[in-house]
């Protein structure tokens, strides 16, 4: 039996009657831009995250861009972000005209290393964008303390971590703004592109609403330049159906991840992240959910140290019909488009660079069946003992 990395149909098809009803409701309303469905979805998201305001956007990327614009980030400013994340985190910073300054990450969590961020602070630094990568919160206490001491705005990239918590608080409620994505592969996967910005600040929320609608206020008057960052009413209506199931989806991911951890970490030559330095015999490192974090497992990412070994496991799994992917093969400070940045923005990030050669994500989506997990574990075991 083939095991795909992700199976969106397994999640969406059971909801077909509800989704069809939502589609029909919007179709009959004739209201396709902003309006009731959008406001209802935003209200439900604000309640979920525990913030005063949620402003939907056309994508997670546009959510990040709009948040940076609302924060007043622009040319001459520097913004700290991790080197090991999806491109959009840094791409949006660059698009405001500001300079992304890349920081290294922690090898056990894949998340931003605040000591690296502190070392790259300058008089121009205005904001920091921690990413809650793969479903787990970044170290927000240390990041918050560092940001407050240096008057930096904190814009969380929560694209991969809707529903995740940090010491009991929801990601997206920990900084000035939180940016979410509803790209189909995210934990709340939509039917196309969608995004959202959360904030407790009413003034920022109002700015965000104007930015997503050409900076217009009142109608046909533009005191500032915005864009069309609106999310479709249809998309909001469909996602309202799935939002009611988010806790169940998360529970499925957590159960799958715990099952993997239990069964893979006991195989020969495997250690769990954080269990000391390990030894040369450790050929696979299994991720760990920090006890303080509510990990939502957007990805279950193994590390396979040793030159070329990750690629060997990847082809072994592929041969066995098991979907797997490298998130991410190139660290952002080494991307061609950032080569022209000042040297201090693209300093070495040794952990990020090493991770690009070691990481491999395996299927963890909620609908993954027990028999499919058995196949994944068996394939890894066979590779380890071969
Ligand atoms: C997916 C993702 C984004 C961008 O979201 P889109 O909705 O695809 O534009 C931003 N940051 C991270 C970390 C992501 O994983």
Short mmCIF file of C-alpha atoms and ligand atoms in Angstrom, two decimals:
data_model
loop_
_atom_site.label_atom_id
_atom_site.label_comp_id
_atom_site.label_asym_id
_atom_site.label_seq_id
_atom_site.Cartn_x
_atom_site.Cartn_y
_atom_site.Cartn_z
CA UNK A 1 0.00 0.00 0.00
CA UNK A 2 1.40 3.37 -0.99
CA UNK A 3 1.62 5.94 1.81
CA UNK A 4 1.37 9.51 0.49
CA UNK A 5 3.02 12.38 2.37
CA UNK A 6 -0.38 14.07 2.49
CA UNK A 7 -3.88 13.04 1.40
CA UNK A 8 -6.21 16.06 1.28
CA UNK A 9 -9.06 14.00 -0.18
CA UNK A 10 -9.14 11.71 2.87
CA UNK A 11 -9.92 14.79 4.96
CA UNK A 12 -12.19 16.69 2.60
CA UNK A 13 -14.37 14.02 1.01
CA UNK A 14 -16.18 13.03 4.24
CA UNK A 15 -17.23 16.69 4.55
CA UNK A 16 -18.69 16.89 1.06
CA UNK A 17 -22.33 17.41 2.11
CA UNK A 18 -21.39 20.19 4.58
CA UNK A 19 -19.00 21.82 2.10
CA UNK A 20 -21.57 21.71 -0.65
CA UNK A 21 -24.13 23.32 1.65
CA UNK A 22 -21.67 26.11 2.49
CA UNK A 23 -20.92 26.67 -1.19
CA UNK A 24 -24.64 26.81 -2.01
CA UNK A 25 -25.25 29.29 0.81
CA UNK A 26 -22.66 31.70 -0.59
CA UNK A 27 -23.75 31.11 -4.16
CA UNK A 28 -27.33 32.06 -3.28
CA UNK A 29 -26.27 35.06 -1.19
CA UNK A 30 -24.49 36.60 -4.18
CA UNK A 31 -22.02 38.15 -1.72
CA UNK A 32 -18.51 37.10 -2.75
CA UNK A 33 -16.21 39.84 -1.41
CA UNK A 34 -15.96 40.52 2.36
CA UNK A 35 -19.32 40.51 4.15
CA UNK A 36 -20.98 38.09 6.54
CA UNK A 37 -19.07 34.85 5.86
CA UNK A 38 -15.73 36.62 6.10
CA UNK A 39 -16.67 38.32 9.36
CA UNK A 40 -18.03 35.11 10.84
CA UNK A 41 -14.85 33.20 9.93
CA UNK A 42 -12.70 35.96 11.40
CA UNK A 43 -14.71 35.96 14.62
CA UNK A 44 -14.35 32.19 14.95
CA UNK A 45 -10.59 32.41 14.36
CA UNK A 46 -10.18 35.22 16.90
CA UNK A 47 -12.01 33.09 19.49
CA UNK A 48 -9.86 30.05 18.67
CA UNK A 49 -6.58 31.94 19.08
CA UNK A 50 -7.81 33.99 22.02
CA UNK A 51 -7.24 37.46 20.55
CA UNK A 52 -9.43 40.48 20.05
CA UNK A 53 -9.12 40.66 16.28
CA UNK A 54 -8.54 38.44 13.27
CA UNK A 55 -8.25 39.85 9.76
CA UNK A 56 -8.41 37.38 6.88
CA UNK A 57 -5.99 37.74 3.97
CA UNK A 58 -5.53 36.25 0.51
CA UNK A 59 -2.69 33.93 1.64
CA UNK A 60 -0.25 33.31 4.45
CA UNK A 61 2.33 35.21 2.43
CA UNK A 62 0.03 38.22 2.11
CA UNK A 63 -0.75 37.96 5.83
CA UNK A 64 2.97 38.33 6.57
CA UNK A 65 3.36 41.17 4.09
CA UNK A 66 0.31 43.02 5.43
CA UNK A 67 1.49 42.56 9.03
CA UNK A 68 4.92 43.97 8.20
CA UNK A 69 3.25 46.90 6.39
CA UNK A 70 0.96 47.52 9.37
CA UNK A 71 4.04 47.49 11.62
CA UNK A 72 5.47 50.27 9.45
CA UNK A 73 8.44 48.20 8.28
CA UNK A 74 10.14 49.60 5.19
CA UNK A 75 13.38 50.66 3.51
CA UNK A 76 16.28 51.17 5.91
CA UNK A 77 14.80 48.80 8.50
CA UNK A 78 16.16 45.40 9.45
CA UNK A 79 14.02 42.46 10.50
CA UNK A 80 15.38 39.34 12.20
CA UNK A 81 14.10 35.98 10.95
CA UNK A 82 15.31 32.39 10.95
CA UNK A 83 17.42 31.04 8.08
CA UNK A 84 15.63 27.68 8.29
CA UNK A 85 12.00 28.24 7.26
CA UNK A 86 9.81 28.51 4.17
CA UNK A 87 10.88 31.30 1.83
CA UNK A 88 7.80 33.51 2.42
CA UNK A 89 8.96 34.52 5.90
CA UNK A 90 11.97 36.33 4.45
CA UNK A 91 10.53 37.12 1.02
CA UNK A 92 7.87 39.35 2.60
CA UNK A 93 10.45 41.24 4.64
CA UNK A 94 12.42 41.93 1.47
CA UNK A 95 9.27 43.02 -0.38
CA UNK A 96 8.65 45.84 2.12
CA UNK A 97 12.08 47.21 1.19
CA UNK A 98 13.52 46.21 4.56
CA UNK A 99 16.49 43.85 4.98
CA UNK A 100 15.91 40.35 6.32
CA UNK A 101 18.70 39.52 8.78
CA UNK A 102 19.02 35.76 9.07
CA UNK A 103 19.48 34.03 12.41
CA UNK A 104 20.40 30.45 13.13
CA UNK A 105 18.07 27.87 14.70
CA UNK A 106 18.27 25.28 17.49
CA UNK A 107 19.12 21.76 16.27
CA UNK A 108 16.56 20.05 18.55
CA UNK A 109 13.52 22.22 17.76
CA UNK A 110 14.40 23.69 14.33
CA UNK A 111 13.23 27.04 15.76
CA UNK A 112 14.99 30.39 16.07
CA UNK A 113 18.01 30.56 18.37
CA UNK A 114 17.60 33.81 20.28
CA UNK A 115 21.34 34.06 21.03
CA UNK A 116 21.98 34.12 17.29
CA UNK A 117 19.30 36.81 16.91
CA UNK A 118 20.87 38.88 19.69
CA UNK A 119 24.27 38.67 17.99
CA UNK A 120 22.78 40.11 14.78
CA UNK A 121 20.90 43.03 16.32
CA UNK A 122 21.85 46.48 15.00
CA UNK A 123 20.59 50.04 15.50
CA UNK A 124 18.33 49.50 12.47
CA UNK A 125 16.57 46.37 13.76
CA UNK A 126 12.83 47.06 14.08
CA UNK A 127 11.14 43.69 14.29
CA UNK A 128 11.63 39.97 14.76
CA UNK A 129 9.68 37.23 12.98
CA UNK A 130 9.85 33.97 14.92
CA UNK A 131 8.49 31.01 12.97
CA UNK A 132 6.70 28.21 14.82
CA UNK A 133 8.14 25.61 12.48
CA UNK A 134 6.61 22.21 11.74
CA UNK A 135 3.85 22.75 14.35
CA UNK A 136 5.86 23.66 17.45
CA UNK A 137 6.16 27.06 19.12
CA UNK A 138 9.48 28.88 19.08
CA UNK A 139 11.02 29.85 22.44
CA UNK A 140 8.71 32.81 22.91
CA UNK A 141 9.69 33.76 26.50
CA UNK A 142 13.30 34.40 25.49
CA UNK A 143 12.25 36.00 22.20
CA UNK A 144 9.73 38.25 23.98
CA UNK A 145 12.27 39.36 26.58
CA UNK A 146 14.85 40.08 23.89
CA UNK A 147 12.30 41.96 21.76
CA UNK A 148 11.02 44.05 24.69
CA UNK A 149 14.56 44.98 25.76
CA UNK A 150 15.32 46.20 22.24
CA UNK A 151 11.91 47.67 21.34
CA UNK A 152 11.34 45.22 18.52
CA UNK A 153 7.89 44.34 17.25
CA UNK A 154 7.19 40.62 17.30
CA UNK A 155 5.37 39.22 14.26
CA UNK A 156 4.77 35.49 14.61
CA UNK A 157 4.78 33.27 11.54
CA UNK A 158 2.14 30.72 12.58
CA UNK A 159 1.58 29.36 9.05
CA UNK A 160 2.44 25.81 10.12
CA UNK A 161 1.08 25.91 13.64
CA UNK A 162 -2.58 26.87 13.96
CA UNK A 163 -3.77 25.63 17.36
CA UNK A 164 -0.25 25.17 18.78
CA UNK A 165 0.39 26.50 22.27
CA UNK A 166 3.32 27.91 24.21
CA UNK A 167 2.98 27.43 27.98
CA UNK A 168 -0.77 27.18 27.56
CA UNK A 169 -1.17 30.23 25.30
CA UNK A 170 -2.01 29.97 21.64
CA UNK A 171 0.59 30.79 19.04
CA UNK A 172 -0.55 33.94 17.26
CA UNK A 173 -1.44 35.57 20.59
CA UNK A 174 2.15 35.89 21.80
CA UNK A 175 3.44 38.84 19.74
CA UNK A 176 1.98 42.04 18.28
CA UNK A 177 0.60 40.07 15.34
CA UNK A 178 0.32 36.44 14.26
CA UNK A 179 0.21 35.33 10.62
CA UNK A 180 -1.60 32.17 9.53
CA UNK A 181 -1.94 30.25 6.27
CA UNK A 182 -4.74 28.05 4.95
CA UNK A 183 -2.70 26.60 2.09
CA UNK A 184 -4.06 23.05 1.53
CA UNK A 185 -1.08 21.35 3.22
CA UNK A 186 -1.36 23.38 6.44
CA UNK A 187 -3.17 22.03 9.52
CA UNK A 188 -6.32 23.94 8.57
CA UNK A 189 -6.11 23.35 4.84
CA UNK A 190 -8.37 25.31 2.52
CA UNK A 191 -9.47 24.93 -1.08
CA UNK A 192 -6.93 27.28 -2.56
CA UNK A 193 -5.07 30.15 -0.93
CA UNK A 194 -6.04 31.94 2.26
CA UNK A 195 -4.46 33.57 5.29
CA UNK A 196 -5.14 35.52 8.45
CA UNK A 197 -3.53 38.03 10.81
CA UNK A 198 -4.40 38.01 14.51
CA UNK A 199 -3.83 40.87 16.95
CA UNK A 200 -5.08 42.21 20.26
CA UNK A 201 -4.50 45.78 19.12
CA UNK A 202 -7.65 47.42 17.69
CA UNK A 203 -5.63 50.08 15.90
CA UNK A 204 -3.43 47.48 14.16
CA UNK A 205 -6.54 45.51 13.20
CA UNK A 206 -8.02 48.60 11.57
CA UNK A 207 -4.75 49.24 9.71
CA UNK A 208 -4.74 45.63 8.51
CA UNK A 209 -8.31 45.92 7.23
CA UNK A 210 -7.37 49.01 5.25
CA UNK A 211 -4.13 47.53 3.91
CA UNK A 212 -5.96 44.48 2.54
CA UNK A 213 -8.36 46.79 0.69
CA UNK A 214 -6.00 49.17 -1.13
CA UNK A 215 -5.47 51.37 1.93
CA UNK A 216 -8.91 52.73 1.21
CA UNK A 217 -10.84 54.73 3.84
CA UNK A 218 -13.40 56.02 3.33
CA UNK A 219 -14.45 54.65 -0.05
CA UNK A 220 -12.15 55.89 -2.85
CA UNK A 221 -9.95 57.88 -0.47
CA UNK A 222 -6.43 56.54 0.06
CA UNK A 223 -4.27 58.03 2.81
CA UNK A 224 -1.83 55.13 2.42
CA UNK A 225 -1.05 52.52 -0.23
CA UNK A 226 -2.45 49.06 0.33
CA UNK A 227 -3.28 46.21 -2.02
CA UNK A 228 -5.89 43.57 -2.69
CA UNK A 229 -5.15 41.04 0.05
CA UNK A 230 -8.77 39.95 0.57
CA UNK A 231 -9.81 36.35 1.20
CA UNK A 232 -12.85 35.14 -0.73
CA UNK A 233 -16.18 34.77 1.06
CA UNK A 234 -16.42 31.30 -0.50
CA UNK A 235 -13.11 30.26 0.99
CA UNK A 236 -14.18 31.57 4.40
CA UNK A 237 -17.48 29.68 4.25
CA UNK A 238 -15.74 26.43 3.33
CA UNK A 239 -13.10 26.85 6.02
CA UNK A 240 -15.75 27.48 8.65
CA UNK A 241 -16.84 23.89 8.02
CA UNK A 242 -13.32 22.57 8.56
CA UNK A 243 -12.58 24.83 11.53
CA UNK A 244 -15.12 22.83 13.56
CA UNK A 245 -12.96 19.75 13.02
CA UNK A 246 -9.58 21.32 13.71
CA UNK A 247 -9.24 19.88 17.22
CA UNK A 248 -9.92 16.39 15.87
CA UNK A 249 -7.38 16.88 13.07
CA UNK A 250 -4.80 18.02 15.60
CA UNK A 251 -5.54 15.06 17.87
CA UNK A 252 -4.97 12.74 14.89
CA UNK A 253 -1.60 14.31 14.12
CA UNK A 254 -0.53 14.15 17.77
CA UNK A 255 -1.54 10.48 18.04
CA UNK A 256 0.37 9.64 14.85
CA UNK A 257 3.46 11.52 16.03
CA UNK A 258 3.40 9.84 19.45
CA UNK A 259 3.08 6.45 17.81
CA UNK A 260 6.09 7.17 15.59
CA UNK A 261 8.14 8.45 18.52
CA UNK A 262 7.39 5.37 20.57
CA UNK A 263 8.18 2.95 17.78
CA UNK A 264 10.98 4.66 15.86
CA UNK A 265 13.01 5.93 18.82
CA UNK A 266 13.39 2.36 20.10
CA UNK A 267 14.86 1.08 16.82
CA UNK A 268 18.62 0.46 16.78
CA UNK A 269 20.70 3.55 16.03
CA UNK A 270 17.93 6.04 16.80
CA UNK A 271 17.89 8.76 19.43
CA UNK A 272 15.36 11.42 20.30
CA UNK A 273 16.14 15.12 19.90
CA UNK A 274 17.43 16.61 23.14
CA UNK A 275 18.74 13.30 24.50
CA UNK A 276 22.31 14.48 24.90
CA UNK A 277 24.79 14.72 22.06
CA UNK A 278 24.24 11.16 20.91
CA UNK A 279 27.06 9.19 19.37
CA UNK A 280 28.41 8.23 16.02
CA UNK A 281 26.12 5.21 16.03
CA UNK A 282 22.99 7.39 16.05
CA UNK A 283 21.88 7.38 12.48
CA UNK A 284 18.43 8.86 12.92
CA UNK A 285 17.15 11.56 15.29
CA UNK A 286 13.43 11.55 16.06
CA UNK A 287 11.77 14.89 16.94
CA UNK A 288 10.47 15.67 20.42
CA UNK A 289 7.49 17.69 21.60
CA UNK A 290 8.79 19.96 24.35
CA UNK A 291 6.76 19.44 27.54
CA UNK A 292 5.87 23.17 27.58
CA UNK A 293 4.51 23.14 24.05
CA UNK A 294 1.31 21.96 22.47
CA UNK A 295 2.89 20.64 19.30
CA UNK A 296 0.45 20.30 16.37
CA UNK A 297 2.79 18.32 14.09
CA UNK A 298 2.37 19.95 10.68
CA UNK A 299 5.46 17.94 9.83
CA UNK A 300 7.18 14.98 11.48
CA UNK A 301 10.78 15.65 10.62
CA UNK A 302 13.62 13.21 11.14
CA UNK A 303 17.29 14.11 11.11
CA UNK A 304 19.68 11.73 9.42
CA UNK A 305 23.22 12.96 10.12
CA UNK A 306 26.17 11.77 8.08
CA UNK A 307 27.10 12.92 4.59
CA UNK A 308 24.61 11.69 2.00
CA UNK A 309 22.72 9.38 4.40
CA UNK A 310 19.52 11.40 4.35
CA UNK A 311 19.33 11.10 0.58
CA UNK A 312 19.85 7.34 0.81
CA UNK A 313 16.94 7.00 3.26
CA UNK A 314 14.81 9.27 1.07
CA UNK A 315 15.29 7.05 -1.98
CA UNK A 316 14.74 3.93 0.15
CA UNK A 317 11.38 5.28 1.37
CA UNK A 318 10.43 6.42 -2.12
CA UNK A 319 11.16 2.95 -3.48
CA UNK A 320 8.88 1.50 -0.80
CA UNK A 321 6.08 3.85 -1.92
CA UNK A 322 6.30 6.12 1.12
CA UNK A 323 5.96 9.83 0.52
CA UNK A 324 8.65 11.99 2.12
CA UNK A 325 10.07 15.44 1.47
CA UNK A 326 12.97 17.68 2.36
CA UNK A 327 11.76 20.77 4.21
CA UNK A 328 14.04 22.65 3.44
CA UNK A 329 16.95 21.86 1.13
CA UNK A 330 18.51 25.36 1.08
CA UNK A 331 18.91 27.77 4.01
CA UNK A 332 17.52 31.20 3.20
CA UNK A 333 20.74 33.17 3.78
CA UNK A 334 22.20 31.06 0.96
CA UNK A 335 19.43 31.75 -1.56
CA UNK A 336 20.55 33.45 -4.74
CA UNK A 337 18.03 36.28 -4.38
CA UNK A 338 19.60 37.35 -1.07
CA UNK A 339 23.21 37.26 -2.27
CA UNK A 340 23.24 41.05 -2.72
CA UNK A 341 22.28 41.71 0.92
CA UNK A 342 24.86 43.29 3.25
CA UNK A 343 27.27 40.73 4.73
CA UNK A 344 25.91 41.00 8.28
CA UNK A 345 22.42 39.98 7.05
CA UNK A 346 23.64 36.73 5.53
CA UNK A 347 26.20 35.53 8.05
CA UNK A 348 26.85 31.83 8.52
CA UNK A 349 24.07 29.83 10.15
CA UNK A 350 25.86 26.53 10.77
CA UNK A 351 22.93 24.68 12.31
CA UNK A 352 20.53 25.72 9.52
CA UNK A 353 23.11 24.72 6.92
CA UNK A 354 23.61 21.31 8.53
CA UNK A 355 19.85 20.73 8.81
CA UNK A 356 19.34 21.25 5.08
CA UNK A 357 21.47 18.15 4.55
CA UNK A 358 19.89 16.07 7.34
CA UNK A 359 16.12 16.63 7.48
CA UNK A 360 13.43 14.39 6.05
CA UNK A 361 9.70 14.75 6.76
CA UNK A 362 7.49 11.65 6.74
CA UNK A 363 3.66 11.34 6.56
CA UNK A 364 1.87 12.46 9.76
CA UNK A 365 -1.46 13.76 8.40
CA UNK A 366 -4.48 13.02 10.64
CA UNK A 367 -6.11 10.38 8.42
CA UNK A 368 -2.97 8.24 8.22
CA UNK A 369 -4.12 4.72 9.11
CA UNK A 370 -2.42 2.36 11.58
CA UNK A 371 -1.46 0.04 8.71
CA UNK A 372 0.18 2.93 6.89
CA UNK A 373 2.18 3.90 9.97
CA UNK A 374 3.26 0.26 10.26
CA UNK A 375 4.64 0.46 6.73
CA UNK A 376 6.56 3.65 7.44
CA UNK A 377 8.08 2.23 10.63
CA UNK A 378 8.93 -1.07 8.94
CA UNK A 379 10.63 0.71 6.04
CA UNK A 380 12.77 2.78 8.41
CA UNK A 381 13.61 -0.31 10.48
CA UNK A 382 14.65 -2.27 7.40
CA UNK A 383 16.92 0.57 6.32
CA UNK A 384 18.50 0.84 9.77
CA UNK A 385 19.29 -2.85 10.12
CA UNK A 386 20.36 -3.37 6.50
C1 LIG B 1 3.13 28.13 4.07
C2 LIG B 1 3.98 29.10 4.77
C3 LIG B 1 3.89 30.49 4.52
C4 LIG B 1 3.10 31.06 3.39
O1 LIG B 1 1.77 30.72 3.35
P1 LIG B 1 0.97 30.72 1.95
O2 LIG B 1 -0.45 30.64 2.39
O3 LIG B 1 1.42 29.52 1.20
O4 LIG B 1 1.27 31.98 1.25
C5 LIG B 1 4.65 31.34 5.29
N1 LIG B 1 5.48 30.88 6.25
C6 LIG B 1 5.62 29.56 6.49
C7 LIG B 1 6.55 29.13 7.57
C8 LIG B 1 4.88 28.63 5.76
O5 LIG B 1 5.04 27.33 6.01
#
